[in-house]
Tab-separated table of C-alpha atoms in Angstrom:
chain	number	residue	atom	x	y	z
A	201	MET	CA	112.425	-148.635	-117.430
A	202	ASN	CA	111.284	-151.408	-115.050
A	203	LEU	CA	111.800	-151.688	-111.321
A	204	ASN	CA	111.958	-155.150	-109.818
A	205	LYS	CA	109.456	-154.420	-107.019
A	206	LYS	CA	105.794	-153.808	-106.566
A	207	TYR	CA	104.605	-150.862	-104.606
A	208	ALA	CA	101.321	-150.529	-102.652
A	209	LEU	CA	100.040	-147.162	-103.367
A	210	PHE	CA	99.055	-145.449	-100.082
A	211	LEU	CA	96.482	-142.908	-100.990
A	212	GLY	CA	95.875	-141.215	-97.536
A	213	CYS	CA	92.913	-138.789	-97.185
A	214	VAL	CA	93.497	-135.435	-98.752
A	215	ALA	CA	94.564	-136.802	-102.201
A	216	PRO	CA	91.645	-139.175	-102.882
A	217	ALA	CA	89.025	-137.013	-101.117
A	218	ARG	CA	90.086	-133.379	-102.072
A	219	TYR	CA	92.825	-133.438	-104.797
A	220	PRO	CA	92.085	-136.627	-106.786
A	221	GLY	CA	94.133	-135.181	-109.577
A	222	ILE	CA	97.237	-135.901	-107.506
A	223	GLU	CA	96.157	-139.650	-107.310
A	224	ALA	CA	95.279	-139.828	-111.059
A	225	ALA	CA	98.531	-138.302	-111.967
A	226	THR	CA	100.572	-140.588	-109.871
A	227	ARG	CA	99.012	-143.655	-111.476
A	228	GLU	CA	99.633	-142.175	-114.962
A	229	VAL	CA	103.318	-141.244	-114.200
A	230	CYS	CA	104.020	-144.645	-112.641
A	231	LYS	CA	102.578	-146.296	-115.785
A	232	THR	CA	104.979	-144.268	-117.930
A	233	ILE	CA	108.159	-144.979	-115.842
A	234	GLY	CA	107.372	-148.557	-115.226
A	235	VAL	CA	106.628	-148.458	-111.511
A	236	ASP	CA	104.441	-151.490	-110.749
A	237	LEU	CA	101.533	-150.222	-108.485
A	238	VAL	CA	99.112	-152.374	-106.507
A	239	GLU	CA	96.173	-151.168	-104.432
A	240	LEU	CA	96.624	-151.238	-100.714
A	241	GLU	CA	93.213	-152.489	-100.237
A	242	GLY	CA	91.437	-151.557	-96.849
A	243	ALA	CA	94.185	-149.092	-95.812
A	244	GLY	CA	92.983	-146.472	-93.299
A	245	CYS	CA	94.185	-143.050	-92.280
A	246	CYS	CA	98.061	-143.067	-91.957
A	247	PRO	CA	97.084	-141.593	-89.231
A	248	ALA	CA	97.902	-137.925	-89.480
A	249	PRO	CA	101.237	-137.224	-87.733
A	250	GLY	CA	100.097	-133.824	-86.476
A	251	VAL	CA	96.607	-134.194	-85.229
A	252	ILE	CA	96.157	-137.914	-84.380
A	253	LYS	CA	99.563	-138.507	-83.029
A	254	SER	CA	99.160	-135.316	-80.851
A	255	PHE	CA	95.958	-136.828	-79.405
A	256	ASP	CA	97.179	-140.318	-78.589
A	257	GLN	CA	100.473	-141.931	-79.674
A	258	ASP	CA	99.292	-145.556	-78.959
A	259	THR	CA	96.300	-145.132	-81.220
A	260	TRP	CA	98.561	-143.542	-83.950
A	261	LEU	CA	101.096	-146.501	-83.728
A	262	ALA	CA	98.428	-149.014	-83.846
A	263	ILE	CA	96.576	-147.736	-86.815
A	264	ALA	CA	99.888	-147.104	-88.641
A	265	ALA	CA	100.845	-150.753	-87.858
A	266	ARG	CA	97.598	-151.922	-89.438
A	267	ASN	CA	98.537	-150.167	-92.709
A	268	LEU	CA	102.199	-151.570	-92.612
A	269	ALA	CA	100.796	-155.072	-91.959
A	270	LEU	CA	98.421	-154.837	-94.978
A	271	ALA	CA	101.375	-154.057	-97.288
A	272	GLU	CA	103.456	-156.763	-95.739
A	273	LYS	CA	100.835	-159.333	-96.465
A	274	GLN	CA	100.951	-158.306	-100.175
A	275	GLY	CA	104.821	-158.521	-100.184
A	276	ALA	CA	104.912	-154.864	-101.376
A	277	ASP	CA	106.755	-151.677	-100.284
A	278	ILE	CA	104.370	-148.744	-99.417
A	279	LEU	CA	104.605	-145.832	-101.730
A	280	THR	CA	103.137	-142.570	-100.352
A	281	ILE	CA	102.362	-139.376	-102.311
A	282	CYS	CA	101.935	-137.258	-99.130
A	283	ASN	CA	104.369	-136.023	-96.598
A	284	GLY	CA	102.053	-136.586	-93.812
A	285	CYS	CA	101.473	-140.312	-94.716
A	286	TYR	CA	105.120	-140.741	-95.328
A	287	GLY	CA	105.985	-139.057	-91.949
A	288	SER	CA	103.624	-141.300	-90.039
A	289	LEU	CA	104.181	-144.558	-91.820
A	290	TYR	CA	107.989	-144.101	-92.028
A	291	ASP	CA	108.162	-143.150	-88.342
A	292	ALA	CA	105.901	-146.020	-87.266
A	293	ALA	CA	108.027	-148.544	-89.338
A	294	HIS	CA	111.245	-147.170	-87.965
A	295	ILE	CA	109.911	-147.723	-84.335
A	296	LEU	CA	108.302	-151.085	-84.975
A	297	ASN	CA	110.860	-152.732	-87.222
A	298	GLY	CA	113.548	-152.037	-84.722
A	299	ASP	CA	111.803	-152.501	-81.295
A	300	PRO	CA	110.542	-156.103	-80.649
A	301	GLU	CA	108.859	-155.003	-77.442
A	302	ARG	CA	106.758	-152.236	-79.020
A	303	LEU	CA	105.997	-154.650	-81.959
A	304	ARG	CA	104.703	-157.162	-79.492
A	305	ALA	CA	102.447	-154.531	-77.831
A	306	VAL	CA	101.053	-153.306	-81.111
A	307	ASN	CA	100.417	-156.882	-82.378
A	308	LYS	CA	98.278	-157.496	-79.218
A	309	ILE	CA	96.028	-154.879	-80.463
A	310	LEU	CA	96.130	-156.008	-84.138
A	311	GLU	CA	95.225	-159.495	-82.924
A	312	GLU	CA	91.664	-158.089	-82.115
A	313	VAL	CA	91.100	-157.755	-85.851
A	314	GLY	CA	92.999	-160.870	-86.847
A	315	MET	CA	96.105	-159.211	-88.070
A	316	GLU	CA	99.791	-159.369	-87.302
A	317	TYR	CA	102.738	-157.216	-88.363
A	318	GLY	CA	106.020	-158.835	-88.842
A	319	GLY	CA	108.184	-155.646	-88.803
A	320	LYS	CA	109.278	-155.833	-92.442
A	321	THR	CA	107.492	-153.221	-94.435
A	322	VAL	CA	109.529	-150.526	-96.225
A	323	VAL	CA	107.998	-147.127	-96.658
A	324	ARG	CA	108.947	-144.883	-99.507
A	325	HIS	CA	107.904	-141.416	-100.706
A	326	PHE	CA	107.102	-140.853	-104.356
A	327	ALA	CA	109.737	-138.165	-104.830
A	328	GLU	CA	112.387	-140.323	-103.058
A	329	LEU	CA	111.659	-143.257	-105.403
A	330	LEU	CA	111.797	-140.946	-108.401
A	331	PHE	CA	115.029	-139.470	-107.294
A	332	LYS	CA	116.879	-142.642	-106.242
A	333	ASP	CA	115.439	-145.374	-108.317
A	334	ILE	CA	114.416	-143.527	-111.503
A	335	THR	CA	116.891	-140.678	-111.254
A	336	PRO	CA	116.457	-137.138	-112.689
A	337	GLU	CA	118.326	-138.210	-115.854
A	338	ASN	CA	115.567	-140.727	-116.614
A	339	VAL	CA	112.923	-138.042	-115.858
A	340	LYS	CA	114.634	-135.933	-118.422
A	341	ALA	CA	114.698	-138.783	-121.015
A	342	ASN	CA	111.007	-139.289	-120.487
A	343	THR	CA	110.145	-135.658	-120.778
A	344	LYS	CA	108.143	-135.168	-124.091
A	345	ARG	CA	107.350	-131.585	-123.381
A	346	SER	CA	109.851	-129.405	-121.863
A	347	LEU	CA	108.358	-127.126	-119.196
A	348	GLU	CA	110.834	-124.305	-119.856
A	349	ASP	CA	107.914	-121.857	-119.929
A	350	MET	CA	107.019	-122.351	-116.267
A	351	LYS	CA	108.685	-120.349	-113.490
A	352	VAL	CA	108.313	-122.403	-110.359
A	353	ALA	CA	108.929	-122.253	-106.634
A	354	VAL	CA	109.635	-125.606	-105.036
A	355	HIS	CA	108.112	-126.318	-101.539
A	356	TYR	CA	109.595	-129.455	-99.767
A	357	GLY	CA	107.224	-129.389	-96.772
A	358	CYS	CA	108.381	-130.853	-93.518
A	359	HIS	CA	107.701	-134.531	-93.019
A	360	PHE	CA	109.475	-135.505	-96.297
A	361	LEU	CA	113.010	-135.011	-95.213
A	362	LYS	CA	112.660	-134.365	-91.410
A	363	PRO	CA	113.459	-135.657	-88.943
A	364	SER	CA	116.674	-136.235	-90.960
A	365	LYS	CA	118.241	-138.262	-88.185
A	366	ILE	CA	116.008	-141.197	-89.058
A	367	LYS	CA	115.345	-140.465	-92.722
A	368	ASP	CA	118.710	-139.307	-94.032
A	369	LEU	CA	117.478	-138.562	-97.560
A	370	ASP	CA	118.932	-135.176	-98.103
A	371	ASP	CA	120.279	-132.074	-96.232
A	372	PRO	CA	117.150	-130.656	-94.536
A	373	GLU	CA	118.377	-127.113	-94.630
A	374	ARG	CA	119.527	-127.091	-98.269
A	375	PRO	CA	118.017	-130.060	-100.077
A	376	ARG	CA	118.360	-130.918	-103.701
A	377	ILE	CA	116.117	-133.886	-104.438
A	378	LEU	CA	112.997	-131.969	-105.524
A	379	ASP	CA	115.033	-129.144	-107.206
A	380	ASP	CA	116.841	-131.695	-109.301
A	381	LEU	CA	113.659	-133.584	-110.355
A	382	VAL	CA	111.854	-130.298	-111.138
A	383	GLU	CA	114.875	-129.015	-113.236
A	384	ALA	CA	114.928	-132.269	-115.145
A	385	THR	CA	111.561	-131.309	-116.727
A	386	GLY	CA	113.042	-128.014	-117.991
A	387	ALA	CA	110.970	-125.844	-115.628
A	388	VAL	CA	112.711	-122.727	-114.465
A	389	ASN	CA	113.330	-123.287	-110.708
A	390	LEU	CA	113.497	-120.046	-108.658
A	391	ASN	CA	115.143	-119.633	-105.268
A	392	TYR	CA	113.149	-117.670	-102.669
A	393	ARG	CA	113.218	-116.523	-99.108
A	394	ASP	CA	112.336	-119.009	-96.502
A	395	LYS	CA	112.212	-121.905	-98.852
A	396	GLN	CA	112.475	-124.509	-96.203
A	397	MET	CA	109.662	-123.002	-94.096
A	398	CYS	CA	106.541	-124.902	-93.219
A	399	CYS	CA	103.247	-124.193	-95.012
A	400	GLY	CA	101.530	-123.815	-91.701
A	401	ALA	CA	98.939	-126.615	-91.938
A	402	GLY	CA	100.592	-129.342	-89.868
A	403	GLY	CA	100.450	-130.290	-86.313
A	404	GLY	CA	96.701	-129.549	-86.030
A	405	VAL	CA	97.307	-125.864	-86.584
A	406	ARG	CA	95.085	-125.680	-89.805
A	407	SER	CA	92.142	-127.183	-87.841
A	408	GLY	CA	92.758	-125.696	-84.484
A	409	ASN	CA	94.337	-122.273	-85.244
A	410	PRO	CA	93.457	-121.380	-88.889
A	411	GLU	CA	94.505	-117.780	-88.628
A	412	LEU	CA	98.054	-118.859	-87.624
A	413	ALA	CA	98.220	-121.340	-90.481
A	414	THR	CA	97.123	-118.625	-92.997
A	415	LYS	CA	99.995	-116.336	-91.709
A	416	PHE	CA	102.526	-119.026	-92.372
A	417	THR	CA	101.113	-119.594	-95.890
A	418	GLU	CA	100.804	-115.944	-96.724
A	419	SER	CA	104.401	-115.372	-95.724
A	420	LYS	CA	105.572	-118.132	-98.029
A	421	LEU	CA	103.224	-116.922	-100.960
A	422	LYS	CA	104.775	-113.426	-100.556
A	423	SER	CA	108.328	-114.772	-100.941
A	424	MET	CA	107.477	-116.913	-103.771
A	425	LYS	CA	105.702	-114.128	-105.526
A	426	GLU	CA	108.509	-111.663	-104.986
A	427	ALA	CA	110.932	-114.213	-106.575
A	428	GLY	CA	108.795	-114.138	-109.719
A	429	ALA	CA	107.320	-117.577	-109.447
A	430	GLN	CA	104.176	-118.490	-111.442
A	431	TYR	CA	103.605	-121.910	-109.865
A	432	ILE	CA	104.238	-123.775	-106.613
A	433	ILE	CA	105.483	-127.279	-106.888
A	434	ASP	CA	104.989	-129.560	-103.776
A	435	VAL	CA	105.007	-133.227	-102.856
A	436	CYS	CA	102.242	-133.248	-100.264
A	437	PRO	CA	98.547	-133.006	-100.825
A	438	PHE	CA	98.106	-131.302	-97.202
A	439	CYS	CA	100.455	-128.489	-98.192
A	440	HIS	CA	98.788	-128.553	-101.491
A	441	LEU	CA	95.397	-127.869	-99.948
A	442	GLN	CA	96.850	-125.279	-97.635
A	443	PHE	CA	98.413	-123.234	-100.573
A	444	ASP	CA	95.439	-123.737	-102.785
A	445	ARG	CA	92.727	-122.779	-100.365
A	446	THR	CA	94.501	-119.940	-98.654
A	447	GLN	CA	94.753	-118.127	-101.990
A	448	LYS	CA	90.861	-118.146	-102.122
A	449	ASP	CA	90.872	-116.325	-98.763
A	450	VAL	CA	93.761	-113.834	-98.982
A	451	LYS	CA	93.739	-111.636	-102.035
A	452	GLY	CA	96.534	-110.822	-104.399
A	453	TYR	CA	98.044	-114.239	-105.320
A	454	ASP	CA	97.557	-116.430	-108.365
A	455	LEU	CA	99.933	-119.276	-107.954
A	456	PRO	CA	98.503	-122.549	-109.038
A	457	VAL	CA	99.830	-125.470	-106.918
A	458	ILE	CA	101.166	-128.464	-108.750
A	459	HIS	CA	102.107	-131.695	-107.051
A	460	LEU	CA	105.334	-133.364	-108.406
A	461	ALA	CA	103.159	-136.180	-109.925
A	462	GLN	CA	101.083	-133.591	-111.809
A	463	LEU	CA	104.163	-131.735	-113.032
A	464	LEU	CA	105.804	-134.993	-114.301
A	465	GLY	CA	102.353	-135.828	-115.877
A	466	LEU	CA	102.695	-132.523	-117.920
A	467	ALA	CA	106.251	-133.239	-118.782
A	468	PHE	CA	105.515	-136.917	-119.896
A	469	GLY	CA	102.595	-135.918	-122.035
A	470	VAL	CA	99.771	-137.202	-119.896
A	471	PRO	CA	96.563	-135.693	-121.185
A	472	ALA	CA	95.677	-132.614	-119.077
A	473	ASN	CA	92.126	-133.779	-118.341
A	474	LYS	CA	93.886	-136.715	-116.280
A	475	LEU	CA	95.785	-134.309	-113.929
A	476	GLY	CA	92.911	-132.421	-112.397
A	477	LEU	CA	94.859	-129.085	-112.472
A	478	GLU	CA	92.052	-126.987	-113.880
A	479	ILE	CA	89.573	-127.975	-111.131
A	480	GLN	CA	91.623	-126.663	-108.197
A	481	GLU	CA	90.836	-123.401	-106.384
A	482	VAL	CA	93.648	-121.687	-108.314
A	483	PRO	CA	93.445	-123.546	-111.603
A	484	VAL	CA	96.172	-123.935	-114.097
A	485	LYS	CA	95.129	-122.274	-117.224
A	486	PHE	CA	95.964	-124.307	-120.286
B	76	MET	CA	94.739	-129.327	-62.618
B	77	VAL	CA	96.823	-128.294	-59.629
B	78	LYS	CA	98.778	-125.080	-60.186
B	79	GLU	CA	101.781	-126.143	-57.856
B	80	PRO	CA	104.711	-127.503	-59.628
B	81	ASN	CA	104.674	-131.319	-59.973
B	82	PRO	CA	108.198	-132.787	-59.547
B	83	GLN	CA	107.015	-136.072	-60.893
B	84	PHE	CA	105.971	-134.528	-64.131
B	85	ALA	CA	109.349	-134.160	-65.961
B	86	ILE	CA	110.026	-137.809	-64.972
B	87	GLU	CA	106.711	-139.030	-66.293
B	88	VAL	CA	107.425	-137.221	-69.625
B	89	SER	CA	110.923	-138.648	-69.821
B	90	GLN	CA	109.621	-142.080	-69.355
B	91	THR	CA	107.116	-141.864	-72.156
B	92	PRO	CA	108.274	-142.921	-75.615
B	93	GLY	CA	109.438	-139.627	-77.354
B	94	GLY	CA	109.964	-137.819	-74.130
B	95	GLU	CA	113.345	-139.330	-73.238
B	96	THR	CA	115.411	-136.411	-74.162
B	97	LEU	CA	113.682	-133.694	-72.120
B	98	SER	CA	116.458	-133.308	-69.432
B	99	LEU	CA	119.159	-132.732	-72.131
B	100	CYS	CA	117.929	-129.145	-72.859
B	101	PHE	CA	120.289	-126.472	-71.702
B	102	GLN	CA	118.083	-123.495	-72.694
B	103	CYS	CA	120.187	-122.029	-75.576
B	104	GLY	CA	117.154	-120.936	-77.467
B	105	THR	CA	118.065	-122.252	-80.941
B	106	CYS	CA	114.653	-123.798	-81.039
B	107	THR	CA	112.882	-120.578	-80.519
B	108	GLY	CA	115.108	-118.845	-83.078
B	109	SER	CA	114.230	-121.586	-85.671
B	110	CYS	CA	110.533	-121.610	-84.995
B	111	PRO	CA	108.267	-120.239	-87.811
B	112	SER	CA	105.420	-120.221	-85.330
B	113	GLY	CA	107.305	-118.224	-82.768
B	114	ARG	CA	108.179	-115.633	-85.511
B	115	LEU	CA	104.403	-115.054	-86.001
B	116	THR	CA	103.125	-115.353	-82.389
B	117	SER	CA	104.264	-115.139	-78.776
B	118	TYR	CA	104.930	-118.953	-78.611
B	119	ARG	CA	108.410	-119.643	-77.388
B	120	THR	CA	109.626	-123.263	-77.723
B	121	ARG	CA	112.417	-122.918	-75.268
B	122	LYS	CA	110.061	-121.594	-72.551
B	123	LEU	CA	107.629	-124.546	-73.114
B	124	ILE	CA	110.415	-127.012	-72.765
B	125	ARG	CA	111.770	-125.380	-69.623
B	126	LYS	CA	108.385	-125.314	-67.975
B	127	ALA	CA	108.038	-129.072	-68.714
B	128	GLN	CA	111.500	-129.555	-67.085
B	129	LEU	CA	110.388	-127.651	-64.043
B	130	GLY	CA	107.183	-129.640	-63.595
B	131	LEU	CA	104.851	-126.708	-64.252
B	132	GLU	CA	102.315	-129.216	-65.371
B	133	ALA	CA	99.087	-127.240	-65.513
B	134	ASP	CA	100.831	-124.208	-67.088
B	135	VAL	CA	102.121	-126.495	-69.857
B	136	LEU	CA	99.126	-128.691	-70.476
B	137	GLU	CA	96.490	-125.841	-70.334
B	138	SER	CA	98.492	-123.274	-72.433
B	139	PRO	CA	97.226	-122.616	-75.976
B	140	ASP	CA	101.081	-122.444	-76.874
B	141	LEU	CA	101.096	-126.212	-76.756
B	142	TRP	CA	99.059	-126.208	-79.926
B	143	MET	CA	101.053	-123.589	-81.936
B	144	CYS	CA	103.571	-126.092	-83.135
B	145	THR	CA	103.110	-127.308	-86.726
B	146	THR	CA	105.550	-130.191	-86.047
B	147	CYS	CA	107.880	-128.761	-88.781
B	148	TYR	CA	110.982	-130.030	-87.063
B	149	ALA	CA	112.958	-126.904	-87.734
B	150	CYS	CA	113.855	-126.823	-83.870
B	151	GLN	CA	114.618	-130.503	-83.656
B	152	GLU	CA	116.940	-130.424	-86.638
B	153	ARG	CA	118.995	-127.607	-85.174
B	154	CYS	CA	119.115	-128.551	-81.393
B	155	PRO	CA	122.753	-128.814	-80.438
B	156	ARG	CA	121.733	-131.076	-77.546
B	157	GLY	CA	119.787	-133.618	-79.610
B	158	VAL	CA	116.489	-132.798	-77.835
B	159	GLU	CA	113.598	-134.481	-79.684
B	160	ILE	CA	111.582	-131.351	-79.254
B	161	VAL	CA	108.644	-132.234	-81.511
B	162	ASP	CA	108.377	-135.658	-80.013
B	163	ILE	CA	108.326	-134.136	-76.551
B	164	ILE	CA	105.592	-131.709	-77.610
B	165	ASN	CA	103.634	-134.680	-78.899
B	166	VAL	CA	104.056	-136.476	-75.412
B	167	LEU	CA	102.835	-133.212	-73.793
B	168	ARG	CA	99.783	-132.936	-76.155
B	169	ASN	CA	98.847	-136.579	-75.366
B	170	LYS	CA	98.974	-135.729	-71.629
B	171	ALA	CA	96.831	-132.591	-72.118
B	172	VAL	CA	94.239	-134.676	-74.208
B	173	ALA	CA	94.218	-137.405	-71.554
B	174	LYS	CA	93.270	-134.681	-69.033
B	175	GLY	CA	90.430	-133.571	-71.372
B	176	VAL	CA	92.163	-130.593	-72.909
B	177	MET	CA	91.023	-130.684	-76.563
B	178	SER	CA	89.761	-127.796	-78.630
B	179	GLU	CA	86.245	-128.189	-80.264
B	180	GLU	CA	87.874	-128.195	-83.708
B	181	HIS	CA	90.239	-130.926	-82.795
B	182	THR	CA	87.496	-132.990	-81.363
B	183	LYS	CA	85.713	-132.600	-84.612
B	184	VAL	CA	88.827	-133.928	-86.481
B	185	GLY	CA	88.987	-136.804	-84.087
B	186	THR	CA	85.339	-137.663	-84.688
B	187	TYR	CA	85.900	-137.676	-88.446
B	188	PHE	CA	88.868	-140.001	-87.983
B	189	LEU	CA	86.667	-142.334	-85.874
B	190	GLN	CA	83.653	-142.282	-88.140
B	191	ASN	CA	85.279	-142.419	-91.501
B	192	GLY	CA	88.681	-144.028	-90.925
B	193	ALA	CA	90.103	-140.751	-92.380
B	194	THR	CA	90.453	-137.190	-91.118
B	195	ILE	CA	88.717	-135.852	-94.242
B	196	PRO	CA	85.544	-137.399	-95.330
B	197	LEU	CA	84.874	-137.997	-99.057
B	198	ASN	CA	81.683	-136.393	-100.319
B	199	GLU	CA	79.617	-136.497	-103.560
B	200	LYS	CA	81.283	-133.462	-104.980
B	201	TYR	CA	84.676	-135.172	-104.991
B	202	GLU	CA	83.338	-138.553	-105.864
B	203	ALA	CA	82.088	-136.920	-109.103
B	204	ILE	CA	85.467	-135.358	-109.722
B	205	ARG	CA	87.164	-138.735	-109.188
B	206	GLU	CA	84.876	-140.201	-111.772
B	207	GLN	CA	85.663	-137.426	-114.173
B	208	LEU	CA	89.333	-138.205	-113.764
B	209	GLY	CA	88.752	-141.866	-114.565
B	210	LEU	CA	89.157	-143.029	-111.008
B	211	PRO	CA	86.610	-145.131	-109.097
B	212	ARG	CA	84.086	-142.964	-107.227
B	213	ARG	CA	85.337	-144.418	-103.968
B	214	PRO	CA	88.908	-145.735	-103.538
B	215	ALA	CA	89.874	-149.239	-102.417
B	216	ASN	CA	90.830	-147.951	-98.993
B	217	VAL	CA	88.824	-147.490	-95.957
B	218	LEU	CA	86.791	-144.719	-97.757
B	219	GLY	CA	85.237	-147.367	-99.866
B	220	ASP	CA	85.562	-150.621	-97.829
B	221	LYS	CA	83.081	-151.240	-95.005
B	222	LYS	CA	84.826	-154.277	-93.448
B	223	ALA	CA	88.153	-152.303	-93.383
B	224	LEU	CA	86.295	-149.430	-91.566
B	225	GLU	CA	84.922	-151.844	-88.984
B	226	ASP	CA	88.392	-153.153	-88.290
B	227	PHE	CA	89.729	-149.648	-88.117
B	228	GLN	CA	87.022	-148.724	-85.583
B	229	LYS	CA	87.633	-151.896	-83.541
B	230	ILE	CA	91.201	-150.843	-83.124
B	231	LEU	CA	90.216	-147.419	-81.920
B	232	LYS	CA	88.049	-149.145	-79.284
B	233	VAL	CA	90.824	-151.260	-78.006
B	234	THR	CA	93.283	-148.241	-77.651
B	235	GLY	CA	90.400	-146.208	-75.991
B	236	PHE	CA	90.377	-143.478	-78.622
B	237	ASP	CA	86.664	-143.436	-78.755
B	238	LYS	CA	86.570	-142.849	-75.061
B	239	LEU	CA	88.955	-139.915	-75.400
B	240	LEU	CA	86.383	-138.145	-77.521
B	241	GLU	CA	83.480	-139.149	-75.443
B	242	GLU	CA	84.923	-137.766	-72.317
B	243	LYS	CA	85.118	-134.397	-74.083
B	244	LYS	CA	81.506	-134.306	-74.827
């Protein structure tokens, strides 16, 4: 299938610098389903909605606007593979595309680097694009290898669907988007306690209060394990890092973390050495 | 910071983008009941919002509680009064940072952000993994583009982000 649009792939920090398998898988999967990707050359940090926005909102908005302006210049929508990047860029676009006064203020800053944002960029999340434009039916049609031997626990993370007031993608308490996409691959999708709970990494908690972040993660890991899950499926490299690295520190868990792009890679028959799953802290054993 | 209540504080928060809904809170506690952080610690969202309403500035800005929120939005989604709790917490954190309250770890993240254009630097170990996966060693974003990094850093100068970190040192 072919979509009538080009998408500027927004890499963010965690995917290219810690889990490049997510980046590689995204590129392969987009090729398979006909999503036309271009590079968002020169893009910077989204910036992180937890830490950087917590420090200084004006900086957060100006740096986000720079990224939005880069995509606008290319005439492309932004495609993110991370909830944090999606949260920041979607939020910033929501503010700037609807508020001429704040747009003017931000453009005064961008002027210093010879840039201007016109307030037009649309920001999308990989999972949202898959669900709405590709649809689970087409995911199923593209599945070459049914993943029915995988028992998985789906983790949505926070900034993908919330705040739902401005995103309006799905019910934030009982969403289906990811569940439907995962089930389309044939994977056995298990329900578990506190499915909608945060992984614990966001808001500067992983960096500033790591013991607390670990408690969040352990609580989720415990629920997933109790439900019988063998794998965790997520849509955010930061949740990914949190689940993967925490299992190195706390004993008793062996749940490889798989980003939706990597899962679809497996289903669509992308060679395993392009997905990076065996080089994570908790590797997938093929 | 003065320990006396500051009656101007709630007004200042309400007039900052993101803080507009502070006065709408009627203290039902749905936020506290929804908060995963509150389940694991003594952090109480409702209490933090009440203190902000009452102008207990020093109490709010100096409390470690302010940094217990993961910005998961569980509270904001359920708030029956439409209080934008996470946005208010962001405004409060900005005020704390402006007064020099920033942990050593967060200063480090801010420094990475300033130096690399990313909160996580790319190192040789991961450059090699990228290559192994058929990706360029450094991506086309700020991690691999010097001019872009210069522009990025210029913006941080204009907004005063570099000063924010310097004052900490």
